[in-house]
Every structure is written in C-alpha cells, then in structure tokens.
Amino acid sequence: MKRILSGMQPTGSAHLGNYLGAIRNWVDMQDEYECFYSVVDLHALTTRPSAEKLRSNVLELTIALLASGVDPERSVLFVQSAVKEHAELAWILSCHTVLGDLNRMTQFKEKTEDDPGVANAGLYTYPILQAADIMVYRATHVPVGEDQNQHLELTREVARRFRHHYGELFPEPAAVNSPTPRVLGVDGQTKMSKSKGNHIGLLEEADEVMAKLRGAVTDPQRLRRTDPGCPEVCNLWSLHGSFTPDEQQKEIHEGCTTATIGCVDCKKMLCDNIIAHTEPIRERARALRADPDGVMDVLRQGNEKARAEASATMALVRERVGIWDV
Ligand code: TRP
Ligand code: SF4
C-alpha cells in the first residue's frame, strides 16, 4: 500500500504557488495513493502568529484545500495539533537527530540570516517535527518541492538511525517530485510566498489579481512597448504555461517577441485565464465559508482518523523505545 503524507502551513489563504506546486498535485495523488494531508499549525507557531490569526488561517487553508478538490471521502484531511502524537514522536526522534544534520538545513539558514531574531529553537528543530509528521503515519511517499528535498532527506536519515537502534518499524519515505518546479512571485526574484508579499491569492477576485499583475516584473530588458520581449526570461510567461490555452500561448509568444503585444495586454489575458481557472474553486470556497460548522465537521472526522493511525504507531514506538504505556 502506497501512503502519502504531506503538510502545508496555515500562513493565510493559499496562493498560486501553493496551488501549482502542491495542492493540484495533492488532488491528483488521491487517485493513486492513500493520502494523509495535514494543516501543520504547530509548524506555523515558529513564526509566532497571534492566536486569532492562526485559528482563522487554519480554517482558511482548509477551505482552500477542500475547494480545490481535496476530497475527505477519499483522503484524511486533518489539523496537525489535533494529533498529539506528532509532538511526542518529534521528541523521541530529536534524540536520534545529529546536530550536524540540522546545521546543514539551508531553509533555516535562509530564514534566519537576514534577521537572527527569528531564530527560535522551534524553527531550528522544525525538520524533526516534519519527520515525525511523516513517520507517525508510516508514510511511504512524500510529495516534495525542491525546497523540501533536504528536509525529506533528513527524515530518511532519522528513519535509518531509528531502525539501526530499534529495528524495522518505519519505511524510509520516498520523494514524489512535484510536476511543477518552483513558482516565482510577482517580483520575479524569489519563490512565491506570503511572507515575501509577492503572491497572488488562489481565491482572489479579478481586480485583486490584476492589481498584483500590474505591478509584476516582466522581461527586465523590455523597457518600452516597442521593444521586443523575451518570454523565457519573463516570470509571467511561466504562469501562462499553467493557465493559458496552448493556442493563445503561441500568439503571446509571437506577439511578445515581435513587440506586437504589450505587457499590459499580456497581463490582462493572464488575469482572465487565472480567473477562469480559479472561478469554480472560488465558488466552492464561498459555499464552504458560508458553512463553517460543516468545515469543522470535516476536520473533526479527519482528526479522528488521523489519531487512530498515529496512536497505533505510537503504541509500537513506545514499546520499542521502552516507554511504559500504562
Ligand atoms: N515544511 C513543509 C513546507 O514548508 C510543510 C510540512 C510540514 C510538510 N510537515 C510536512 C511537508 C510533512 C511534507 C511532509 O512546505
Ligand atoms: Fe512577459 Fe507577456 Fe511582457 Fe512578454 S508580453 S515580457 S511574456 S508580460
């Protein structure tokens, strides 16, 4: 049985980077795997959000996931903090994690180099909690974007160390690479992310999307409308690749390189295509938002299923490591 575990931080509603890089893939994987999908609020605590913000972000992300097609009839959709075993296993695994391995994590270095004030111990041991997320369900596969490869490698290492010490219990989870490489933000510089403020929300309306696109960086060499552009170096061209029909993509490519289409028109087309693609998602999200109790019920049921699985694993773990379970 192939089992997936994946998690997403509730940092606000999902953006197009989350959607193209992960959520779409989560939806598709439901056909092939038994899937556990988690809204990882304990991980989000590393940025110390306010209680209200964190709580509403969990609900918002859940709505975005359900609206996009994560199907609670087929998959287990749950909130990380509702399953206490994640934190328990994280502690045990931390005793089998070598500091040198943690010190190599580039994500920690990147997040803390500009602002050492954000470097709390939770952020440092974040990959151990991630390993626990995966291992407590004994997942065999984990979908990863390129920035999470290193964290998954650490999980595999921790699983090997555990096996060495206590014998076979956890599979070494394999990476399932996301079909979409990283999606850049509208600044054209870095990966799309909420914290960078360079994102386009999955559930945003046309005027909001267009406002973001208007300010987006395109081919930096194309200074005037009469200059031919180079789509390959334009960040928006890659978004066309995800949202624009092939025929229209050809026209845009031709128009851009011959300076017969301006960037403003190109952005309008992109906006229309994004909105057309996301409209059914927005519509489902509206219905879900009108029924928060229904959404909470979905989570309650998912949490229940996740707990059953995690507590079965932990009973075995406690026995292996010599913790009384009385
Ligand atoms: N660290 C992941 C990210 O930022 C989120 C995450 C937490 C995760 N636990 C996980 C991803 C377990 C995969 C598996 O994207
Ligand atoms: Fe980018 Fe479109 Fe402008 Fe070409 S026309 S540089 S593809 S925004």
mmCIF file of N, CA and C in Angstrom, residues 89-217:
data_model
loop_
_atom_site.group_PDB
_atom_site.id
_atom_site.type_symbol
_atom_site.label_atom_id
_atom_site.label_comp_id
_atom_site.label_asym_id
_atom_site.label_seq_id
_atom_site.Cartn_x
_atom_site.Cartn_y
_atom_site.Cartn_z
ATOM 1 N N LEU A 89 6.300 12.009 19.096
ATOM 2 C CA LEU A 89 7.301 11.339 18.260
ATOM 3 C C LEU A 89 8.447 12.289 17.924
ATOM 4 N N ALA A 90 8.127 13.558 17.737
ATOM 5 C CA ALA A 90 9.186 14.531 17.423
ATOM 6 C C ALA A 90 10.239 14.535 18.532
ATOM 7 N N TRP A 91 9.798 14.449 19.777
ATOM 8 C CA TRP A 91 10.765 14.429 20.873
ATOM 9 C C TRP A 91 11.676 13.195 20.781
ATOM 10 N N ILE A 92 11.033 12.054 20.572
ATOM 11 C CA ILE A 92 11.825 10.817 20.504
ATOM 12 C C ILE A 92 12.815 10.886 19.339
ATOM 13 N N LEU A 93 12.334 11.385 18.196
ATOM 14 C CA LEU A 93 13.223 11.470 17.029
ATOM 15 C C LEU A 93 14.338 12.488 17.252
ATOM 16 N N SER A 94 14.053 13.510 18.045
ATOM 17 C CA SER A 94 15.087 14.532 18.267
ATOM 18 C C SER A 94 16.297 13.912 18.965
ATOM 19 N N CYS A 95 16.055 12.835 19.705
ATOM 20 C CA CYS A 95 17.160 12.152 20.386
ATOM 21 C C CYS A 95 17.961 11.281 19.424
ATOM 22 N N HIS A 96 17.491 11.205 18.191
ATOM 23 C CA HIS A 96 18.210 10.432 17.175
ATOM 24 C C HIS A 96 18.599 11.321 15.994
ATOM 25 N N THR A 97 18.595 12.609 16.223
ATOM 26 C CA THR A 97 18.971 13.546 15.168
ATOM 27 C C THR A 97 20.303 14.183 15.535
ATOM 28 N N VAL A 98 21.201 14.141 14.571
ATOM 29 C CA VAL A 98 22.546 14.648 14.799
ATOM 30 C C VAL A 98 22.555 16.164 14.535
ATOM 31 N N LEU A 99 23.173 16.918 15.399
ATOM 32 C CA LEU A 99 23.176 18.378 15.233
ATOM 33 C C LEU A 99 23.776 18.801 13.898
ATOM 34 N N GLY A 100 24.810 18.086 13.484
ATOM 35 C CA GLY A 100 25.445 18.421 12.202
ATOM 36 C C GLY A 100 24.427 18.391 11.055
ATOM 37 N N ASP A 101 23.495 17.451 11.129
ATOM 38 C CA ASP A 101 22.473 17.364 10.077
ATOM 39 C C ASP A 101 21.547 18.580 10.123
ATOM 40 N N LEU A 102 21.146 18.953 11.330
ATOM 41 C CA LEU A 102 20.272 20.128 11.457
ATOM 42 C C LEU A 102 20.995 21.392 10.988
ATOM 43 N N ASN A 103 22.269 21.473 11.311
ATOM 44 C CA ASN A 103 23.044 22.674 10.969
ATOM 45 C C ASN A 103 23.205 22.866 9.469
ATOM 46 N N ARG A 104 22.991 21.798 8.731
ATOM 47 C CA ARG A 104 23.123 21.891 7.271
ATOM 48 C C ARG A 104 21.864 22.431 6.585
ATOM 49 N N MET A 105 20.753 22.495 7.308
ATOM 50 C CA MET A 105 19.473 22.837 6.664
ATOM 51 C C MET A 105 19.496 24.253 6.088
ATOM 52 N N THR A 106 19.426 24.340 4.790
ATOM 53 C CA THR A 106 19.539 25.666 4.169
ATOM 54 C C THR A 106 18.310 26.526 4.462
ATOM 55 N N GLN A 107 17.151 25.880 4.644
ATOM 56 C CA GLN A 107 15.963 26.694 4.893
ATOM 57 C C GLN A 107 16.107 27.469 6.210
ATOM 58 N N PHE A 108 16.645 26.818 7.216
ATOM 59 C CA PHE A 108 16.860 27.510 8.493
ATOM 60 C C PHE A 108 17.845 28.663 8.300
ATOM 61 N N LYS A 109 18.921 28.389 7.576
ATOM 62 C CA LYS A 109 19.927 29.435 7.355
ATOM 63 C C LYS A 109 19.312 30.620 6.607
ATOM 64 N N GLU A 110 18.553 30.309 5.545
ATOM 65 C CA GLU A 110 17.954 31.391 4.756
ATOM 66 C C GLU A 110 16.966 32.212 5.572
ATOM 67 N N LYS A 111 16.159 31.503 6.362
ATOM 68 C CA LYS A 111 15.132 32.223 7.121
ATOM 69 C C LYS A 111 15.725 33.084 8.218
ATOM 70 N N THR A 112 16.914 32.735 8.688
ATOM 71 C CA THR A 112 17.452 33.453 9.844
ATOM 72 C C THR A 112 18.597 34.397 9.511
ATOM 73 N N GLU A 113 19.149 34.299 8.294
ATOM 74 C CA GLU A 113 20.358 35.098 8.045
ATOM 75 C C GLU A 113 20.076 36.606 8.014
ATOM 76 N N ASP A 114 18.903 36.983 7.457
ATOM 77 C CA ASP A 114 18.593 38.414 7.408
ATOM 78 C C ASP A 114 18.181 38.945 8.773
ATOM 79 N N ASP A 115 17.595 38.091 9.565
ATOM 80 C CA ASP A 115 17.022 38.531 10.821
ATOM 81 C C ASP A 115 17.226 37.450 11.891
ATOM 82 N N PRO A 116 18.375 37.476 12.562
ATOM 83 C CA PRO A 116 18.690 36.437 13.557
ATOM 84 C C PRO A 116 17.651 36.384 14.680
ATOM 85 N N GLY A 117 16.881 37.458 14.840
ATOM 86 C CA GLY A 117 15.854 37.496 15.884
ATOM 87 C C GLY A 117 14.772 36.445 15.696
ATOM 88 N N VAL A 118 14.590 35.933 14.477
ATOM 89 C CA VAL A 118 13.539 34.937 14.255
ATOM 90 C C VAL A 118 14.024 33.523 14.565
ATOM 91 N N ALA A 119 15.300 33.388 14.892
ATOM 92 C CA ALA A 119 15.874 32.051 15.075
ATOM 93 C C ALA A 119 15.528 31.461 16.438
ATOM 94 N N ASN A 120 14.338 30.922 16.569
ATOM 95 C CA ASN A 120 13.990 30.235 17.821
ATOM 96 C C ASN A 120 14.261 28.732 17.669
ATOM 97 N N ALA A 121 14.241 28.035 18.802
ATOM 98 C CA ALA A 121 14.576 26.610 18.788
ATOM 99 C C ALA A 121 13.564 25.805 17.964
ATOM 100 N N GLY A 122 12.316 26.264 17.945
ATOM 101 C CA GLY A 122 11.295 25.563 17.164
ATOM 102 C C GLY A 122 11.616 25.594 15.676
ATOM 103 N N LEU A 123 12.110 26.746 15.225
ATOM 104 C CA LEU A 123 12.463 26.853 13.809
ATOM 105 C C LEU A 123 13.657 25.941 13.493
ATOM 106 N N TYR A 124 14.544 25.838 14.459
ATOM 107 C CA TYR A 124 15.729 25.001 14.281
ATOM 108 C C TYR A 124 15.370 23.511 14.207
ATOM 109 N N THR A 125 14.435 23.083 15.072
ATOM 110 C CA THR A 125 14.073 21.659 15.093
ATOM 111 C C THR A 125 12.855 21.349 14.211
ATOM 112 N N TYR A 126 12.414 22.346 13.483
ATOM 113 C CA TYR A 126 11.294 22.210 12.541
ATOM 114 C C TYR A 126 11.378 20.922 11.700
ATOM 115 N N PRO A 127 12.560 20.611 11.128
ATOM 116 C CA PRO A 127 12.622 19.396 10.292
ATOM 117 C C PRO A 127 12.379 18.112 11.076
ATOM 118 N N ILE A 128 12.608 18.128 12.395
ATOM 119 C CA ILE A 128 12.353 16.918 13.191
ATOM 120 C C ILE A 128 10.847 16.721 13.350
ATOM 121 N N LEU A 129 10.141 17.822 13.560
ATOM 122 C CA LEU A 129 8.684 17.724 13.635
ATOM 123 C C LEU A 129 8.126 17.270 12.283
ATOM 124 N N GLN A 130 8.733 17.748 11.228
ATOM 125 C CA GLN A 130 8.304 17.314 9.893
ATOM 126 C C GLN A 130 8.541 15.810 9.711
ATOM 127 N N ALA A 131 9.676 15.329 10.204
ATOM 128 C CA ALA A 131 9.962 13.885 10.138
ATOM 129 C C ALA A 131 8.898 13.115 10.919
ATOM 130 N N ALA A 132 8.526 13.652 12.077
ATOM 131 C CA ALA A 132 7.500 12.992 12.893
ATOM 132 C C ALA A 132 6.155 12.973 12.168
ATOM 133 N N ASP A 133 5.816 14.077 11.496
ATOM 134 C CA ASP A 133 4.561 14.131 10.721
ATOM 135 C C ASP A 133 4.480 12.949 9.764
ATOM 136 N N ILE A 134 5.591 12.722 9.106
ATOM 137 C CA ILE A 134 5.636 11.688 8.070
ATOM 138 C C ILE A 134 5.640 10.297 8.693
ATOM 139 N N MET A 135 6.495 10.131 9.709
ATOM 140 C CA MET A 135 6.731 8.794 10.248
ATOM 141 C C MET A 135 5.595 8.290 11.122
ATOM 142 N N VAL A 136 4.860 9.198 11.757
ATOM 143 C CA VAL A 136 3.798 8.748 12.648
ATOM 144 C C VAL A 136 2.662 8.070 11.863
ATOM 145 N N TYR A 137 2.626 8.310 10.554
ATOM 146 C CA TYR A 137 1.675 7.586 9.689
ATOM 147 C C TYR A 137 2.367 6.488 8.893
ATOM 148 N N ARG A 138 3.625 6.294 9.178
ATOM 149 C CA ARG A 138 4.447 5.329 8.436
ATOM 150 C C ARG A 138 4.243 5.497 6.922
ATOM 151 N N ALA A 139 4.283 6.753 6.506
ATOM 152 C CA ALA A 139 4.077 7.064 5.087
ATOM 153 C C ALA A 139 5.236 6.522 4.254
ATOM 154 N N THR A 140 4.907 6.070 3.063
ATOM 155 C CA THR A 140 5.938 5.529 2.166
ATOM 156 C C THR A 140 6.388 6.572 1.155
ATOM 157 N N HIS A 141 5.561 7.582 0.920
ATOM 158 C CA HIS A 141 5.864 8.587 -0.099
ATOM 159 C C HIS A 141 5.512 9.991 0.403
ATOM 160 N N VAL A 142 6.334 10.938 0.000
ATOM 161 C CA VAL A 142 6.085 12.333 0.364
ATOM 162 C C VAL A 142 6.290 13.202 -0.876
ATOM 163 N N PRO A 143 5.264 13.957 -1.266
ATOM 164 C CA PRO A 143 5.450 14.863 -2.408
ATOM 165 C C PRO A 143 6.293 16.047 -1.952
ATOM 166 N N VAL A 144 7.300 16.370 -2.702
ATOM 167 C CA VAL A 144 8.167 17.480 -2.299
ATOM 168 C C VAL A 144 8.459 18.437 -3.443
ATOM 169 N N GLY A 145 8.450 19.702 -3.107
ATOM 170 C CA GLY A 145 9.017 20.707 -3.989
ATOM 171 C C GLY A 145 10.506 20.718 -3.718
ATOM 172 N N GLU A 146 11.260 21.380 -4.582
ATOM 173 C CA GLU A 146 12.718 21.296 -4.437
ATOM 174 C C GLU A 146 13.212 21.833 -3.090
ATOM 175 N N ASP A 147 12.490 22.797 -2.528
ATOM 176 C CA ASP A 147 12.961 23.369 -1.258
ATOM 177 C C ASP A 147 12.745 22.438 -0.067
ATOM 178 N N GLN A 148 11.960 21.375 -0.266
ATOM 179 C CA GLN A 148 11.725 20.448 0.845
ATOM 180 C C GLN A 148 12.534 19.162 0.725
ATOM 181 N N ASN A 149 13.314 19.049 -0.312
ATOM 182 C CA ASN A 149 14.104 17.838 -0.523
ATOM 183 C C ASN A 149 15.040 17.539 0.632
ATOM 184 N N GLN A 150 15.667 18.593 1.107
ATOM 185 C CA GLN A 150 16.632 18.426 2.184
ATOM 186 C C GLN A 150 15.943 17.950 3.470
ATOM 187 N N HIS A 151 14.744 18.475 3.720
ATOM 188 C CA HIS A 151 14.007 18.037 4.901
ATOM 189 C C HIS A 151 13.613 16.570 4.783
ATOM 190 N N LEU A 152 13.245 16.167 3.592
ATOM 191 C CA LEU A 152 12.880 14.762 3.419
ATOM 192 C C LEU A 152 14.117 13.877 3.580
ATOM 193 N N GLU A 153 15.246 14.338 3.096
ATOM 194 C CA GLU A 153 16.488 13.573 3.242
ATOM 195 C C GLU A 153 16.809 13.397 4.729
ATOM 196 N N LEU A 154 16.572 14.436 5.501
ATOM 197 C CA LEU A 154 16.784 14.333 6.947
ATOM 198 C C LEU A 154 15.835 13.288 7.569
ATOM 199 N N THR A 155 14.590 13.305 7.119
ATOM 200 C CA THR A 155 13.627 12.304 7.597
ATOM 201 C C THR A 155 14.133 10.896 7.313
ATOM 202 N N ARG A 156 14.651 10.710 6.112
ATOM 203 C CA ARG A 156 15.151 9.386 5.742
ATOM 204 C C ARG A 156 16.322 8.979 6.634
ATOM 205 N N GLU A 157 17.167 9.942 6.927
ATOM 206 C CA GLU A 157 18.320 9.678 7.792
ATOM 207 C C GLU A 157 17.860 9.311 9.213
ATOM 208 N N VAL A 158 16.890 10.059 9.715
ATOM 209 C CA VAL A 158 16.381 9.777 11.059
ATOM 210 C C VAL A 158 15.718 8.392 11.087
ATOM 211 N N ALA A 159 14.995 8.062 10.022
ATOM 212 C CA ALA A 159 14.355 6.741 9.950
ATOM 213 C C ALA A 159 15.417 5.635 9.962
ATOM 214 N N ARG A 160 16.510 5.874 9.262
ATOM 215 C CA ARG A 160 17.600 4.878 9.255
ATOM 216 C C ARG A 160 18.216 4.732 10.636
ATOM 217 N N ARG A 161 18.439 5.852 11.313
ATOM 218 C CA ARG A 161 19.018 5.796 12.661
ATOM 219 C C ARG A 161 18.097 5.060 13.623
ATOM 220 N N PHE A 162 16.811 5.331 13.491
ATOM 221 C CA PHE A 162 15.845 4.663 14.366
ATOM 222 C C PHE A 162 15.887 3.154 14.113
ATOM 223 N N ARG A 163 15.936 2.785 12.858
ATOM 224 C CA ARG A 163 15.955 1.361 12.521
ATOM 225 C C ARG A 163 17.219 0.690 13.066
ATOM 226 N N HIS A 164 18.322 1.393 12.939
ATOM 227 C CA HIS A 164 19.592 0.879 13.414
ATOM 228 C C HIS A 164 19.515 0.579 14.913
ATOM 229 N N HIS A 165 18.859 1.436 15.619
ATOM 230 C CA HIS A 165 18.764 1.339 17.074
ATOM 231 C C HIS A 165 17.701 0.353 17.534
ATOM 232 N N TYR A 166 16.541 0.402 16.875
ATOM 233 C CA TYR A 166 15.371 -0.320 17.395
ATOM 234 C C TYR A 166 14.797 -1.358 16.423
ATOM 235 N N GLY A 167 15.364 -1.454 15.264
ATOM 236 C CA GLY A 167 14.836 -2.409 14.286
ATOM 237 C C GLY A 167 13.788 -1.791 13.373
ATOM 238 N N GLU A 168 13.313 -2.639 12.465
ATOM 239 C CA GLU A 168 12.404 -2.202 11.419
ATOM 240 C C GLU A 168 11.059 -1.759 12.002
ATOM 241 N N LEU A 169 10.660 -0.547 11.711
ATOM 242 C CA LEU A 169 9.317 -0.101 12.098
ATOM 243 C C LEU A 169 8.793 0.921 11.093
ATOM 244 N N PHE A 170 9.707 1.796 10.682
ATOM 245 C CA PHE A 170 9.293 2.858 9.775
ATOM 246 C C PHE A 170 9.849 2.622 8.378
ATOM 247 N N PRO A 171 9.013 2.820 7.350
ATOM 248 C CA PRO A 171 9.576 2.831 5.995
ATOM 249 C C PRO A 171 10.436 4.084 5.807
ATOM 250 N N GLU A 172 11.398 3.979 4.914
ATOM 251 C CA GLU A 172 12.169 5.171 4.542
ATOM 252 C C GLU A 172 11.386 5.849 3.434
ATOM 253 N N PRO A 173 10.765 6.984 3.699
ATOM 254 C CA PRO A 173 9.837 7.538 2.707
ATOM 255 C C PRO A 173 10.540 8.036 1.440
ATOM 256 N N ALA A 174 9.920 7.749 0.313
ATOM 257 C CA ALA A 174 10.475 8.171 -0.977
ATOM 258 C C ALA A 174 9.870 9.508 -1.394
ATOM 259 N N ALA A 175 10.641 10.265 -2.144
ATOM 260 C CA ALA A 175 10.159 11.552 -2.650
ATOM 261 C C ALA A 175 9.312 11.339 -3.897
ATOM 262 N N VAL A 176 8.205 12.040 -3.968
ATOM 263 C CA VAL A 176 7.447 12.120 -5.223
ATOM 264 C C VAL A 176 7.622 13.557 -5.689
ATOM 265 N N ASN A 177 8.355 13.733 -6.764
ATOM 266 C CA ASN A 177 8.649 15.104 -7.166
ATOM 267 C C ASN A 177 7.443 15.794 -7.764
ATOM 268 N N SER A 178 7.264 17.043 -7.373
ATOM 269 C CA SER A 178 6.153 17.819 -7.890
ATOM 270 C C SER A 178 6.380 18.076 -9.381
ATOM 271 N N PRO A 179 5.327 17.916 -10.203
ATOM 272 C CA PRO A 179 5.480 18.177 -11.632
ATOM 273 C C PRO A 179 5.755 19.653 -11.926
ATOM 274 N N THR A 180 5.388 20.542 -11.012
ATOM 275 C CA THR A 180 5.640 21.967 -11.223
ATOM 276 C C THR A 180 6.872 22.384 -10.439
ATOM 277 N N PRO A 181 7.902 22.871 -11.123
ATOM 278 C CA PRO A 181 9.031 23.393 -10.360
ATOM 279 C C PRO A 181 8.595 24.647 -9.626
ATOM 280 N N ARG A 182 9.490 25.279 -8.909
ATOM 281 C CA ARG A 182 9.025 26.365 -8.046
ATOM 282 C C ARG A 182 8.412 27.524 -8.835
ATOM 283 N N VAL A 183 7.402 28.099 -8.255
ATOM 284 C CA VAL A 183 6.677 29.200 -8.880
ATOM 285 C C VAL A 183 7.216 30.497 -8.276
ATOM 286 N N LEU A 184 7.659 31.394 -9.146
ATOM 287 C CA LEU A 184 8.198 32.661 -8.652
ATOM 288 C C LEU A 184 7.074 33.628 -8.288
ATOM 289 N N GLY A 185 7.394 34.540 -7.397
ATOM 290 C CA GLY A 185 6.446 35.588 -7.047
ATOM 291 C C GLY A 185 6.411 36.670 -8.102
ATOM 292 N N VAL A 186 5.498 37.636 -7.958
ATOM 293 C CA VAL A 186 5.346 38.687 -8.972
ATOM 294 C C VAL A 186 6.552 39.634 -9.022
ATOM 295 N N ASP A 187 7.437 39.523 -8.023
ATOM 296 C CA ASP A 187 8.671 40.321 -8.081
ATOM 297 C C ASP A 187 9.681 39.689 -9.040
ATOM 298 N N GLY A 188 9.382 38.453 -9.474
ATOM 299 C CA GLY A 188 10.276 37.775 -10.406
ATOM 300 C C GLY A 188 11.604 37.373 -9.784
ATOM 301 N N GLN A 189 11.738 37.533 -8.475
ATOM 302 C CA GLN A 189 13.022 37.306 -7.805
ATOM 303 C C GLN A 189 13.060 36.002 -7.019
ATOM 304 N N THR A 190 12.054 35.824 -6.179
ATOM 305 C CA THR A 190 12.086 34.685 -5.255
ATOM 306 C C THR A 190 10.781 33.907 -5.354
ATOM 307 N N LYS A 191 10.838 32.719 -4.780
ATOM 308 C CA LYS A 191 9.680 31.842 -4.746
ATOM 309 C C LYS A 191 8.459 32.591 -4.206
ATOM 310 N N MET A 192 7.301 32.316 -4.811
ATOM 311 C CA MET A 192 6.087 32.980 -4.337
ATOM 312 C C MET A 192 5.823 32.598 -2.887
ATOM 313 N N SER A 193 5.670 33.584 -2.032
ATOM 314 C CA SER A 193 5.372 33.278 -0.635
ATOM 315 C C SER A 193 4.648 34.447 0.022
ATOM 316 N N LYS A 194 3.820 34.097 0.967
ATOM 317 C CA LYS A 194 3.049 35.084 1.693
ATOM 318 C C LYS A 194 3.973 36.063 2.399
ATOM 319 N N SER A 195 5.026 35.524 3.021
ATOM 320 C CA SER A 195 5.884 36.389 3.837
ATOM 321 C C SER A 195 6.648 37.395 2.969
ATOM 322 N N LYS A 196 6.888 37.041 1.708
ATOM 323 C CA LYS A 196 7.586 37.975 0.822
ATOM 324 C C LYS A 196 6.621 38.999 0.223
ATOM 325 N N GLY A 197 5.319 38.731 0.356
ATOM 326 C CA GLY A 197 4.323 39.655 -0.183
ATOM 327 C C GLY A 197 4.322 39.703 -1.709
ATOM 328 N N ASN A 198 4.837 38.660 -2.331
ATOM 329 C CA ASN A 198 4.911 38.642 -3.801
ATOM 330 C C ASN A 198 3.929 37.639 -4.393
ATOM 331 N N HIS A 199 2.857 37.384 -3.675
ATOM 332 C CA HIS A 199 1.951 36.304 -4.055
ATOM 333 C C HIS A 199 0.665 36.799 -4.714
ATOM 334 N N ILE A 200 0.031 35.884 -5.428
ATOM 335 C CA ILE A 200 -1.325 36.096 -5.938
ATOM 336 C C ILE A 200 -2.188 35.039 -5.261
ATOM 337 N N GLY A 201 -3.204 35.472 -4.557
ATOM 338 C CA GLY A 201 -4.044 34.527 -3.816
ATOM 339 C C GLY A 201 -4.863 33.655 -4.756
ATOM 340 N N LEU A 202 -5.005 32.398 -4.372
ATOM 341 C CA LEU A 202 -5.796 31.462 -5.174
ATOM 342 C C LEU A 202 -7.255 31.900 -5.239
ATOM 343 N N LEU A 203 -7.730 32.512 -4.163
ATOM 344 C CA LEU A 203 -9.153 32.857 -4.087
ATOM 345 C C LEU A 203 -9.405 34.339 -4.341
ATOM 346 N N GLU A 204 -8.394 35.055 -4.835
ATOM 347 C CA GLU A 204 -8.579 36.484 -5.086
ATOM 348 C C GLU A 204 -9.480 36.738 -6.295
ATOM 349 N N GLU A 205 -10.179 37.871 -6.232
ATOM 350 C CA GLU A 205 -11.067 38.271 -7.337
ATOM 351 C C GLU A 205 -10.257 38.955 -8.432
ATOM 352 N N ALA A 206 -10.906 39.140 -9.590
ATOM 353 C CA ALA A 206 -10.208 39.666 -10.775
ATOM 354 C C ALA A 206 -9.471 40.982 -10.507
ATOM 355 N N ASP A 207 -10.135 41.912 -9.798
ATOM 356 C CA ASP A 207 -9.476 43.218 -9.608
ATOM 357 C C ASP A 207 -8.223 43.092 -8.748
ATOM 358 N N GLU A 208 -8.270 42.193 -7.754
ATOM 359 C CA GLU A 208 -7.092 41.999 -6.904
ATOM 360 C C GLU A 208 -5.962 41.332 -7.700
ATOM 361 N N VAL A 209 -6.333 40.335 -8.501
ATOM 362 C CA VAL A 209 -5.317 39.642 -9.304
ATOM 363 C C VAL A 209 -4.676 40.631 -10.275
ATOM 364 N N MET A 210 -5.518 41.446 -10.917
ATOM 365 C CA MET A 210 -4.977 42.394 -11.897
ATOM 366 C C MET A 210 -4.077 43.426 -11.224
ATOM 367 N N ALA A 211 -4.442 43.830 -10.015
ATOM 368 C CA ALA A 211 -3.605 44.799 -9.299
ATOM 369 C C ALA A 211 -2.220 44.208 -9.036
ATOM 370 N N LYS A 212 -2.178 42.945 -8.672
ATOM 371 C CA LYS A 212 -0.891 42.286 -8.427
ATOM 372 C C LYS A 212 -0.096 42.171 -9.724
ATOM 373 N N LEU A 213 -0.807 41.805 -10.801
ATOM 374 C CA LEU A 213 -0.114 41.610 -12.080
ATOM 375 C C LEU A 213 0.400 42.933 -12.639
ATOM 376 N N ARG A 214 -0.373 43.996 -12.423
ATOM 377 C CA ARG A 214 0.047 45.297 -12.936
ATOM 378 C C ARG A 214 1.437 45.663 -12.416
ATOM 379 N N GLY A 215 1.679 45.326 -11.173
ATOM 380 C CA GLY A 215 2.977 45.653 -10.580
ATOM 381 C C GLY A 215 4.037 44.582 -10.805
ATOM 382 N N ALA A 216 3.682 43.522 -11.532
ATOM 383 C CA ALA A 216 4.613 42.390 -11.662
ATOM 384 C C ALA A 216 5.785 42.708 -12.580
ATOM 385 N N VAL A 217 6.924 42.172 -12.240
ATOM 386 C CA VAL A 217 8.125 42.316 -13.059
ATOM 387 C C VAL A 217 8.030 41.371 -14.255
#
